[in-house]
Structures are given as C-alpha cells and as structure tokens.
XYZ file of C-alpha atoms in Angstrom:
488
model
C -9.249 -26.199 -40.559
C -9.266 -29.565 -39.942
C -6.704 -31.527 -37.572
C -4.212 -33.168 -39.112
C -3.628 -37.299 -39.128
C -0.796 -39.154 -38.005
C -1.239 -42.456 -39.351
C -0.583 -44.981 -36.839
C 0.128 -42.561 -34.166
C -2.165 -42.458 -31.308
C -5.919 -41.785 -30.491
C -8.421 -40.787 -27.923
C -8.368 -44.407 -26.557
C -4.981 -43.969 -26.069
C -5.237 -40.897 -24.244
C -8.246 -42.059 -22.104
C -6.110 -45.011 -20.850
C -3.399 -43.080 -19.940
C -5.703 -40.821 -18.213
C -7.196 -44.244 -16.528
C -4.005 -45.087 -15.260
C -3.206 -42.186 -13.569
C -6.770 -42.073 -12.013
C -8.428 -39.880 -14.002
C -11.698 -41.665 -15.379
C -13.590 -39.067 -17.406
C -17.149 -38.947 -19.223
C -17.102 -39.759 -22.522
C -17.894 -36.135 -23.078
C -14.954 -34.343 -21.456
C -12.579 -37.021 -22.959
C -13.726 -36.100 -26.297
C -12.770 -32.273 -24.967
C -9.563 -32.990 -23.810
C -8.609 -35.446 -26.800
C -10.415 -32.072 -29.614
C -7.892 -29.630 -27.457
C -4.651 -32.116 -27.833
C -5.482 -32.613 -31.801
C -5.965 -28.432 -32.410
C -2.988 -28.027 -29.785
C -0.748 -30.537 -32.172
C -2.158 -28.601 -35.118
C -1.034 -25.034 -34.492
C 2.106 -25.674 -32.296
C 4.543 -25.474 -35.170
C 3.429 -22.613 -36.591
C 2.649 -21.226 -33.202
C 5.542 -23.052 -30.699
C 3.075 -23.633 -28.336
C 4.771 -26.318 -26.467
C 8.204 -27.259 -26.853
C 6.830 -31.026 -25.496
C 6.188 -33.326 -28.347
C 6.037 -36.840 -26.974
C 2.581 -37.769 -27.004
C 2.699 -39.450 -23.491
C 4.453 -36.660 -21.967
C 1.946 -34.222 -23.404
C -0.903 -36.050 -21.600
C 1.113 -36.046 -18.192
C 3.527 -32.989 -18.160
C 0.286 -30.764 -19.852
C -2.835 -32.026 -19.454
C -2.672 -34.642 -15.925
C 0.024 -32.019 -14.687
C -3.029 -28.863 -15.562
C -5.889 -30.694 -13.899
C -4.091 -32.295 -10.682
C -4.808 -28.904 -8.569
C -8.437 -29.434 -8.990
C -7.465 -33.036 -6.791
C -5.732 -31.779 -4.142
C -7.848 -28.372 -3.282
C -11.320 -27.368 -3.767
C -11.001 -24.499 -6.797
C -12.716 -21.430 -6.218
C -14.795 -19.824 -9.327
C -14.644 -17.623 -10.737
C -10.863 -18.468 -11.542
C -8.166 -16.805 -13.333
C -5.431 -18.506 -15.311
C -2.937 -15.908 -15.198
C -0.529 -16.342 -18.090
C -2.824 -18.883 -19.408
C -0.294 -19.637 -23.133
C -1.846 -21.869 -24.759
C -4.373 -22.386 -22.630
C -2.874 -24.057 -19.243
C -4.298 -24.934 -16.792
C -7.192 -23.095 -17.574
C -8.955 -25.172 -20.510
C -8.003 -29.030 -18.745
C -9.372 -27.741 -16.008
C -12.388 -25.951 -17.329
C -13.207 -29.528 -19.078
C -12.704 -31.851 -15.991
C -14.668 -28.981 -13.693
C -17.874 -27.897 -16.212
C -19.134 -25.726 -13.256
C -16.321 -23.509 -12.267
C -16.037 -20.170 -14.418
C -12.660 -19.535 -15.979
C -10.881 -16.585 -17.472
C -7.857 -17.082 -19.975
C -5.687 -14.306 -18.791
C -3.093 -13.624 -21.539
C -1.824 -10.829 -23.539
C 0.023 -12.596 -26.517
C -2.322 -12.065 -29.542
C -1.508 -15.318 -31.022
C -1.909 -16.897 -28.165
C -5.304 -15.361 -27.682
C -6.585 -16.150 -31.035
C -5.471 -20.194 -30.724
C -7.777 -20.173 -27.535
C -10.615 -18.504 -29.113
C -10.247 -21.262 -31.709
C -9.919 -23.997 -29.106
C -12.939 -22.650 -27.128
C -15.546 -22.321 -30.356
C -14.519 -25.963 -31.461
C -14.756 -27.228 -27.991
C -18.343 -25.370 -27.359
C -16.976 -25.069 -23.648
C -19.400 -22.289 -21.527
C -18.620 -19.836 -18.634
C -14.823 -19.395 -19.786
C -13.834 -15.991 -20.895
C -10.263 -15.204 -22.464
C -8.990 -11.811 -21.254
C -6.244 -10.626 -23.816
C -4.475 -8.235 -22.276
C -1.723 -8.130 -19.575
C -2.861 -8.749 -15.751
C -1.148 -5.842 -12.984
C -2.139 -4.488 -9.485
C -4.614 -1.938 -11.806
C -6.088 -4.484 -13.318
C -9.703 -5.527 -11.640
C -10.602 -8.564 -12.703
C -13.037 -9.366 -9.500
C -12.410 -12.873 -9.292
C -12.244 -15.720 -5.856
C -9.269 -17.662 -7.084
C -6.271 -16.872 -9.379
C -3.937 -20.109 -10.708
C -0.905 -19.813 -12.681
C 1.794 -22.569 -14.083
C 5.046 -21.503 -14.110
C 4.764 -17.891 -14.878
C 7.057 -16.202 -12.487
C 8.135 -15.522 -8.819
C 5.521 -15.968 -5.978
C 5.971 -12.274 -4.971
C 5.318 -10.573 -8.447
C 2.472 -12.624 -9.276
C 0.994 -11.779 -5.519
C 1.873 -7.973 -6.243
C 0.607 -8.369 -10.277
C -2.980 -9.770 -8.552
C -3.580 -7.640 -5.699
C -6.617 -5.227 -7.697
C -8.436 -8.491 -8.789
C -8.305 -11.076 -6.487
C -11.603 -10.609 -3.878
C -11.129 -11.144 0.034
C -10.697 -14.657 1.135
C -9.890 -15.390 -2.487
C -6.509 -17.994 -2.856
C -3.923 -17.672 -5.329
C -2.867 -21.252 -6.402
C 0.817 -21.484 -7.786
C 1.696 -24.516 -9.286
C 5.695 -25.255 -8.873
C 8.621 -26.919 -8.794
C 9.802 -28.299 -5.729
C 12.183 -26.072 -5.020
C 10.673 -22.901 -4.587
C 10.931 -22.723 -0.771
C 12.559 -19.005 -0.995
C 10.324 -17.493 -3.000
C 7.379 -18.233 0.061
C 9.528 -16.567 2.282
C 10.377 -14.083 0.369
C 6.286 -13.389 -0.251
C 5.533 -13.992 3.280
C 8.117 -11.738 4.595
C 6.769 -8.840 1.625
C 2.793 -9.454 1.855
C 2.297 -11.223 5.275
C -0.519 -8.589 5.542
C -1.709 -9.058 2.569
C -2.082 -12.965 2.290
C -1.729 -15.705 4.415
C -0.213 -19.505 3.552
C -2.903 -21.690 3.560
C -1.892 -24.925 1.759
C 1.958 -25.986 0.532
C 1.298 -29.390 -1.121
C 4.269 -31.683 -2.386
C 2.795 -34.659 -4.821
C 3.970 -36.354 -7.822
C 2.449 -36.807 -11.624
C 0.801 -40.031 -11.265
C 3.220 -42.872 -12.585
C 6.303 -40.546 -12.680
C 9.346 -39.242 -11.023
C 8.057 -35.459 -11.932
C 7.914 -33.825 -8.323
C 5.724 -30.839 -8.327
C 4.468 -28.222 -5.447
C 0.834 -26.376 -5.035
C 1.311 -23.511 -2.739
C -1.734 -21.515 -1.974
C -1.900 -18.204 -0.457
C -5.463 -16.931 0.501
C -5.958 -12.835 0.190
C -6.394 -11.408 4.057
C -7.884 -7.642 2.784
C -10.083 -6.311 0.415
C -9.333 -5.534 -3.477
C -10.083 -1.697 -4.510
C -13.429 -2.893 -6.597
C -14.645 -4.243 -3.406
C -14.131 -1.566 -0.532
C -15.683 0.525 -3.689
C -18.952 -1.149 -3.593
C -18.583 -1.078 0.019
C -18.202 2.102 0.485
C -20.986 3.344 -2.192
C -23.410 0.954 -0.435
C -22.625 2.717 3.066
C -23.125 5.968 1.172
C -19.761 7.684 2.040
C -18.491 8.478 -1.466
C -18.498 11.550 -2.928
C -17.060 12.695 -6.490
C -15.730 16.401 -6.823
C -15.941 17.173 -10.570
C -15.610 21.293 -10.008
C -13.144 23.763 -8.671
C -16.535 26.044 -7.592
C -17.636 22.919 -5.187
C -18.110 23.854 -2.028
C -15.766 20.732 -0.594
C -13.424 21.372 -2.873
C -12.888 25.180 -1.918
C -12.727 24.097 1.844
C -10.207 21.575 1.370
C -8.042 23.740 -0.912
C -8.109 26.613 1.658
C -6.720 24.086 4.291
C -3.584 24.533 2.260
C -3.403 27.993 4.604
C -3.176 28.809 8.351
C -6.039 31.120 7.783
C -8.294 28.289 6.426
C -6.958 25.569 9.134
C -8.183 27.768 11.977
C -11.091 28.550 10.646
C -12.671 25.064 9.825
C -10.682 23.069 12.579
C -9.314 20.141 10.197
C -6.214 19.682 8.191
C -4.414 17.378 5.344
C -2.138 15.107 6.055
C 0.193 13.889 3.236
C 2.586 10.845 2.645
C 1.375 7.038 2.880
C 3.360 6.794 6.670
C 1.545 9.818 7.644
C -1.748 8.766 6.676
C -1.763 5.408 7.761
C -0.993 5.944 10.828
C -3.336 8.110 11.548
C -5.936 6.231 10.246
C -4.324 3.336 13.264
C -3.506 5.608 16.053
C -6.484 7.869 15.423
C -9.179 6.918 13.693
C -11.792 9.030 16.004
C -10.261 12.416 13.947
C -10.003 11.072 10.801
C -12.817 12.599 8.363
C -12.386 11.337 4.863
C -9.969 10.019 2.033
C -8.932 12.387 -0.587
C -7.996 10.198 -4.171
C -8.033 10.945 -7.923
C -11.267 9.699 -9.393
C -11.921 6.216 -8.178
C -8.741 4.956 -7.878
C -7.143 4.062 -3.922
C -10.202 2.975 -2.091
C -9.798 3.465 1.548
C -7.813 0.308 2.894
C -9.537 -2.708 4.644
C -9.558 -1.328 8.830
C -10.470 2.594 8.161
C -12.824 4.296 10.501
C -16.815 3.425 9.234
C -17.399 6.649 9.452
C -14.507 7.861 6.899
C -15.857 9.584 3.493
C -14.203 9.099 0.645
C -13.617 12.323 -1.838
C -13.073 11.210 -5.736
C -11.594 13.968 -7.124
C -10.508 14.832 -10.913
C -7.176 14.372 -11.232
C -6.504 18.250 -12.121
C -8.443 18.418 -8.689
C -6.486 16.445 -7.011
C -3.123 17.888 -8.150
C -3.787 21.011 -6.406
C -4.257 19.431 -3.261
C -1.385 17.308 -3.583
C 0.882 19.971 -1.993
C 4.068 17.354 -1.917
C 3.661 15.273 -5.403
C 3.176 12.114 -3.323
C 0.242 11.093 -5.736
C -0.932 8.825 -2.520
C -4.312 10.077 -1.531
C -4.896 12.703 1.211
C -6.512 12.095 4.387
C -8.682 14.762 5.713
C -8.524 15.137 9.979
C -10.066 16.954 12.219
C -8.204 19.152 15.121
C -8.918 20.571 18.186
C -8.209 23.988 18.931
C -5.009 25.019 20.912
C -5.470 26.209 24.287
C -4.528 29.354 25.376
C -1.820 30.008 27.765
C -0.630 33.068 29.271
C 2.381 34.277 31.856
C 0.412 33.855 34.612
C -0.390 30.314 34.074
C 3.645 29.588 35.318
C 5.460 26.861 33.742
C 5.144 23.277 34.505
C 7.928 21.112 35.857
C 10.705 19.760 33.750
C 11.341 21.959 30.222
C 8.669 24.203 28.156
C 10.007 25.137 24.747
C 8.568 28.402 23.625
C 8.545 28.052 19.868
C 8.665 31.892 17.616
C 9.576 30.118 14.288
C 7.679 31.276 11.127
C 8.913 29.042 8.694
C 6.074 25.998 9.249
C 9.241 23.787 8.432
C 11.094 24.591 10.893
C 7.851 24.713 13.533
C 7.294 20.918 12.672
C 11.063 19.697 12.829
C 11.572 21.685 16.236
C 8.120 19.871 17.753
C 9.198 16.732 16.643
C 12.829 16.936 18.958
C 10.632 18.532 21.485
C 8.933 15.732 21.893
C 11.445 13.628 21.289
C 13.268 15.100 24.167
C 10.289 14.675 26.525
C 9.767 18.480 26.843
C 7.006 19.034 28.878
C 4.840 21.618 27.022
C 5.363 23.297 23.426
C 4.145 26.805 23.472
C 3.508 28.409 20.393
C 4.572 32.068 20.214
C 2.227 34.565 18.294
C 5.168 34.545 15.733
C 5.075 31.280 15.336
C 3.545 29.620 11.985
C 0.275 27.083 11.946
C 1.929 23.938 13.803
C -0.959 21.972 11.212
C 0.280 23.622 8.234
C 0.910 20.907 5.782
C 4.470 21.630 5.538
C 4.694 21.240 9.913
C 2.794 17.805 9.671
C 4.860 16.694 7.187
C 8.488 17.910 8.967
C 7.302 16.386 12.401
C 6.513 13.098 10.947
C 2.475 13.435 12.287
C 4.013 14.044 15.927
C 2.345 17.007 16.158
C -1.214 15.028 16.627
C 0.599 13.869 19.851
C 2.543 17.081 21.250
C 1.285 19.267 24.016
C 0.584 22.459 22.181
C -0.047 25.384 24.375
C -1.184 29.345 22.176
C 1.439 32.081 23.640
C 1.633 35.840 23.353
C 4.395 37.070 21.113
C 8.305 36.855 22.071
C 8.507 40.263 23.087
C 5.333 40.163 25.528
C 7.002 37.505 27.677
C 7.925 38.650 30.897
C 11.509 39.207 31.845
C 10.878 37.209 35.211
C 9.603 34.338 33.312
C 12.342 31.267 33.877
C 13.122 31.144 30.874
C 16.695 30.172 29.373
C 17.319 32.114 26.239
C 19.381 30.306 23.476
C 21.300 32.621 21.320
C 25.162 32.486 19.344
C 25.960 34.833 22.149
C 26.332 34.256 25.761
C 27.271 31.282 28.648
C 28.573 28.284 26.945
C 25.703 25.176 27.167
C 27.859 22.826 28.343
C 28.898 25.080 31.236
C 24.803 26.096 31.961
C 23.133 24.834 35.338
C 19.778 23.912 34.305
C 16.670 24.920 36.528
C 14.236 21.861 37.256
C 11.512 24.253 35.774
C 12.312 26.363 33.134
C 11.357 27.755 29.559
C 13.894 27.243 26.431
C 13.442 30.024 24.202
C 15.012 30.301 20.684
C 15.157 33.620 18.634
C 12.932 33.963 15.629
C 14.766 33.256 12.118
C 16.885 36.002 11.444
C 15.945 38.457 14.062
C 16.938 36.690 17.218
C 16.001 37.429 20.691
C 14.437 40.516 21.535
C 17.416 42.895 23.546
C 15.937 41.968 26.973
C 16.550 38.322 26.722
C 20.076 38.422 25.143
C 22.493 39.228 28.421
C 21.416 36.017 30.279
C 21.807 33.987 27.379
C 23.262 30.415 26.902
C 24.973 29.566 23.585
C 26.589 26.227 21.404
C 29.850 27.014 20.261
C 30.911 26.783 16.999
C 33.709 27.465 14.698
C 34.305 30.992 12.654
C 32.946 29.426 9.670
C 29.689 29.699 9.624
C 27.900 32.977 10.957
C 25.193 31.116 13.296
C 23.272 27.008 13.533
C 20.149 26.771 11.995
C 17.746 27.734 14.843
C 16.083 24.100 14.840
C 19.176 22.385 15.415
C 20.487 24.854 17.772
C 17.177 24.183 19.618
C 17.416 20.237 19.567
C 21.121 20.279 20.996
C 20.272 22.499 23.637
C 17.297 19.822 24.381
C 19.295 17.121 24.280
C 22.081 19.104 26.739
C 19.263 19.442 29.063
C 18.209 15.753 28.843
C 21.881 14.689 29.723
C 22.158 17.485 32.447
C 18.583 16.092 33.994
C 19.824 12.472 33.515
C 23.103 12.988 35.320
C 20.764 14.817 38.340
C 18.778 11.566 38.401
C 21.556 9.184 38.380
C-alpha cells in the first residue's frame, strides 16, 4: 500500500533537521529508515491507534529521539529484547541507529505484530526478529539485554523476564522520573536476583520532557543456561519409565524400609530444599524436577545430578503437592545406643512415637530446647520419613539421633522422668542435672513400670489427655526454666 501524502506537511529533511538539532546526525541510509517507519507508522495509526501522538515534531522527539536516547547513555547489549515492543518502540529506532545489535519485537497483540512485519519487509532491516506472543518467567527467550518503554512496574517486568534474560544480562527500563518506589520495591523483592547498575536522569534534547534509564543487571543464571550447564558437565538424567531402576529407588524412599536400606532420603518444600543445598551441600545427591523444567539454582553442589522426570513420574514422588522439585540427600546411619552407655549431662528425650509426624515435630522442640541427645525408641517411626523432615522443618539433619531398644526394654534404674496425665504435677518436679524424658507411645502410654514415678501437666476435665508432642515440648520447656533458674 502506498503511504499516504500530506501536501505541504513535512518531509524527511524536516525530520533529519530535527534529528540534527538534537544531536543525532544519521547516514543518509538510516534516515531514509527512520523517515519509511514514520510514513507507514502515520499510515496505519488510524485504523490501528498506534500512537495517540500526532504532532509531527512531537512524534520525532517523544517516539523516535525519546526510543533511541538509551543507546547514548549505555552501551546496549545484543541480542536485545523489546518487551512490549507496540508498534514497534524502542525496538525498530533503535535497530536503525544500531545496524549491529540483534533485536526481538516482543509483543503479543496480533495487529500489532502484523504492522511490524510490514514495517520490517519495507524497511529490509536484518537480525530483528518479532516474537508474537506474550513474554513470562516460562518464557526462554536466551537473550543479554531486555528494554521496555513504559510497559509496567519494575518488579513485574523483572519477575515476567527472569527465564530469558542470560547472567550478567541488564534489563533497561525507560521511565518517568518518578519511579523511585518501584526500585525499591524491586530491590527489596529481587536483590538476589539483580543488582542496580545504572539510574540515569536526562532530558529529550531541546525539551522540558524529564525521563529516567534505570538498569538492573541479572546476578544468577536463567533455567536455559544452568541446562546447558549442567548437560555439558554430564549430570542430567531423564526418567521416562516407572520400571527404571532410579526411579524404583527413589519411589521406595517414600518408606522407612527403603530409607534404611539405601541410606538417602527426599526432602520436600522450596525452604527445605534450599537450605540444604546452603547448609549442606556435601549430602546433597541430585535434583528431582518434571521434565526439564527447574534447573538446579546458580550455587548447588558441582557434584549434584539432576533427575528429569515425566510429570506422571514426578507426581508420585511429590508426596506433599508442592510441585517444587525434590532434592535427593544422603544420610548417615544412626548410631546405636544401649543402657549401658548412661546418659549424658543435661536432658535425653527418649522418643517411642510411631506417627513420623509426630517424631519430626517432637525433634524439632527437642532441639529447640537444647536437649542433649534424641534417642529413638524401637517404636519409634523413621525420623527421615518424608512426613518427619517435613514436620521438623529439616532439623532433623542437625539433631543428635541416638537408635534405642524398645520402651519396655529400658531399665527401671535408668534416670529417666516419665511424662504421663497421671502423677507429680511438673511445675512441682525437681529436675535431675542428668536425666531421660520419656513420653508414652500414642495411645498406649507408658509401660506399668514407669507410671508410679511419673510427672504430669495439668489440665482441665475437658479433654481426656494433650497430644503427646505438646505434652513433650512443655515438659522441655519446664525443664529449660527449672535449669535456667539453677543457673541464675
């Protein structure tokens, strides 16, 4: 279609001297570009509302000066996205003015999309790429340098670009001046993330329109990138069957029987996992996702596999729902301790409970409480079941886990102080300086040889008996006032 005319109304000389004036003196070549893109931009706006700016002088600086100033004040990186990219701004002003950097068009408006592939065929620009769909944190785009004009916050955009822009790469915001909150806000969200690099306050050239370039520059590493990573170092591997072998392992770690058997357990929940993957990176054996989706984060262990599973795979692993992968760690086996071993100083807590729940939530006080060994009763459930990890909160990686006999093969001259609903009220209990705490099992209690010197928490008639972990973790925290008062 050809461009319309405008009788007297103004021409590429006109536009080149305004361009001159504000500094910009371009080859004949690119002002030909620049003044093709303003006649085809002009051409489709009213069927298209491009642009609500009509004045031909304000189109030059408020679209075009205003889309290639960036490329003044910072070096651009290539290959660069123009997120939201409209009608084609920044992205095609500055693709003219900088022939060697490689663009891509990012936006998902159809119409919009089909003006730019019109604008780029007539314009016979090269290395600029329209993507016509909408940009999120899925979205891998694998590019150094994302720019975008007046799209939205600074925080959603860094969120929207976090699974395309590469390590080191900058996201370039051009904005008003007033937009002071919104780096706070995405420094106090992402400060791990990405780091402020450049905050530049200018003016167009020969106007009172104040702008702002803030640039952030990306601190980790995109999902597409630990990918390659990883597949370079070897350490992937993808589990497409329930009969592989790795698969059947991990899926019997969802037992007690398979956890002491192979020595290594799953640990569920993004806290969980990452800070094990911090705190103990030496255990940690390999990341558990669906497919190739959640990369191992920038920091993991070298040595840490990662296991792409099929989603159905997955699922049955994912004991909790969380959908966030699984990390696989390896455990050393509990020692052994036995009657004649004695107890150390301070309080032991002798654990029978065979709800795993219950197991983790009562190691997690214990150590809370600065008990001074956890023994685990024969009675007792897997403290690395799944369900214990998750109820201690991953304390049970730290805990001092001793293996016990059962409840009713402790001896009766053991210092031990029973807890029961029967017997001496807590409050009015001398504690030993070394001594055992020993709750019933679930239901059953204390065997009959441990219930006469029993201490007990009072309660009212309504309720029959406490819940045996929180019975336990006021009785530990009686003891921890009783020892404080001794100390004081």
């Amino acid at each position: 279609m050809p461009p319309q005319r405008h009788g007297t109304g103004p021409d590429a000389g006109q536009l080149s001297k305004i361009l001159r004036a504000s500094g910009f003196l371009l080859p004949p070549a690119q002002a030909a570009q620049l003044w093709k893109y303003h006649q085809l931009l002009r051409q489709y706006n009213k069927e298209l509302n491009l642009t609500r700016i009509h004045n031909f002088e304000s189109m030059v600086r408020k679209l075009y000066i205003d889309s290639i100033m960036p490329g003044r004040i910072i070096e651009l990186p290539s290959p660069l996205m123009d997120l939201g990219s409209g009608a084609g701004m920044p992205g095609i002003p500055l693709k003219i003015v900088n022939p060697k950097i490689e663009i891509i068009l990012a936006e998902s408006r159809r119409n919009r999309v089909e003006f730019m592939e019109t604008v780029l065929a007539e314009l016979g620009l090269k290395r600029i790429n329209i993507l016509g769909r909408s940009v999120s944190a899925s979205t891998e785009a694998q590019v150094n340098g994302i720019i975008t004009r007046a799209l939205e916050v600074i925080p959603k955009t860094l969120e929207r670009i976090t699974g395309s822009l590469a390590r080191g790469g900058l996201a370039i915001f051009m904005k008003g001046p007033e937009c002071g909150e919104e780096i706070e806000e995405a420094q106090d969200r992402f400060g791990h993330r990405f780091r402020l690099t450049g905050d530049h306050h200018y003016r167009l050239p020969d106007s009172s329109d104040e702008r702002r370039l803030v640039v952030f520059e990306r601190l980790d590493s995109p999902a597409w990138a630990r990918k390659a990573e990883l597949a370079k170092e070897k350490l992937v591997r993808i589990i497409e069957s329930e009969n592989n072998e790795t698969f059947r392992n991990l899926k019997k770690l969802l037992t007690p029987r398979g956890i002491r058997k192979q020595l290594h357990v799953l640990v569920f929940g993004q806290k969980q996992v990452s800070e094990m993957l911090v705190l103990r990176p030496e255990k940690c054996v390999a990341w558990i996702s669906r497919a190739d989706l959640d990369p191992p984060p920038d920091g993991s262990p070298g040595h840490l596999m990662w296991y792409q599973l099929l989603a159905h795979l997955y699922e049955t692993l994912d004991l909790f729902g969380t959908s966030y992968p699984v990390l696989l760690v390896k455990i050393d086996e509990i020692p052994k301790w036995t009657p004649a071993d004695g107890l150390p100083e301070g309080c032991t807590l002798f654990v029978p409970f065979q709800d795993p729940e219950n197991v983790g939530a009562v190691i997690r006080s214990a150590v809370a409480f600065g008990v001074s060994a956890i023994i685990l009763l024969a009675e007792a459930a897997n403290p690395y079941h799944p369900k214990s990890v998750r109820a201690s909160g991953g304390v049970v990686f730290s805990a001092n886990l001793l293996e016990g006999p059962s409840i009713r093969d402790l001896p009766d001259d053991l210092p031990v102080v029973p807890l029961s609903s029967e017997g001496i009220r807590i409050s009015d209990y001398e504690f030993p300086a070394k001594m055992g705490l020993l709750p019933g099992i679930e239901g059953p209690g204390l065997p009959e040889k441990f219930r006469k010197a029993a201490v007990s928490i009072p309660i009212s008639g309504n309720v029959e008996s406490l819940n045996a972990v929180v019975a336990t973790a006021i009785a530990l925290f009686q003891w921890t006032e009783a020892m404080n008062k001794i100390r004081n």
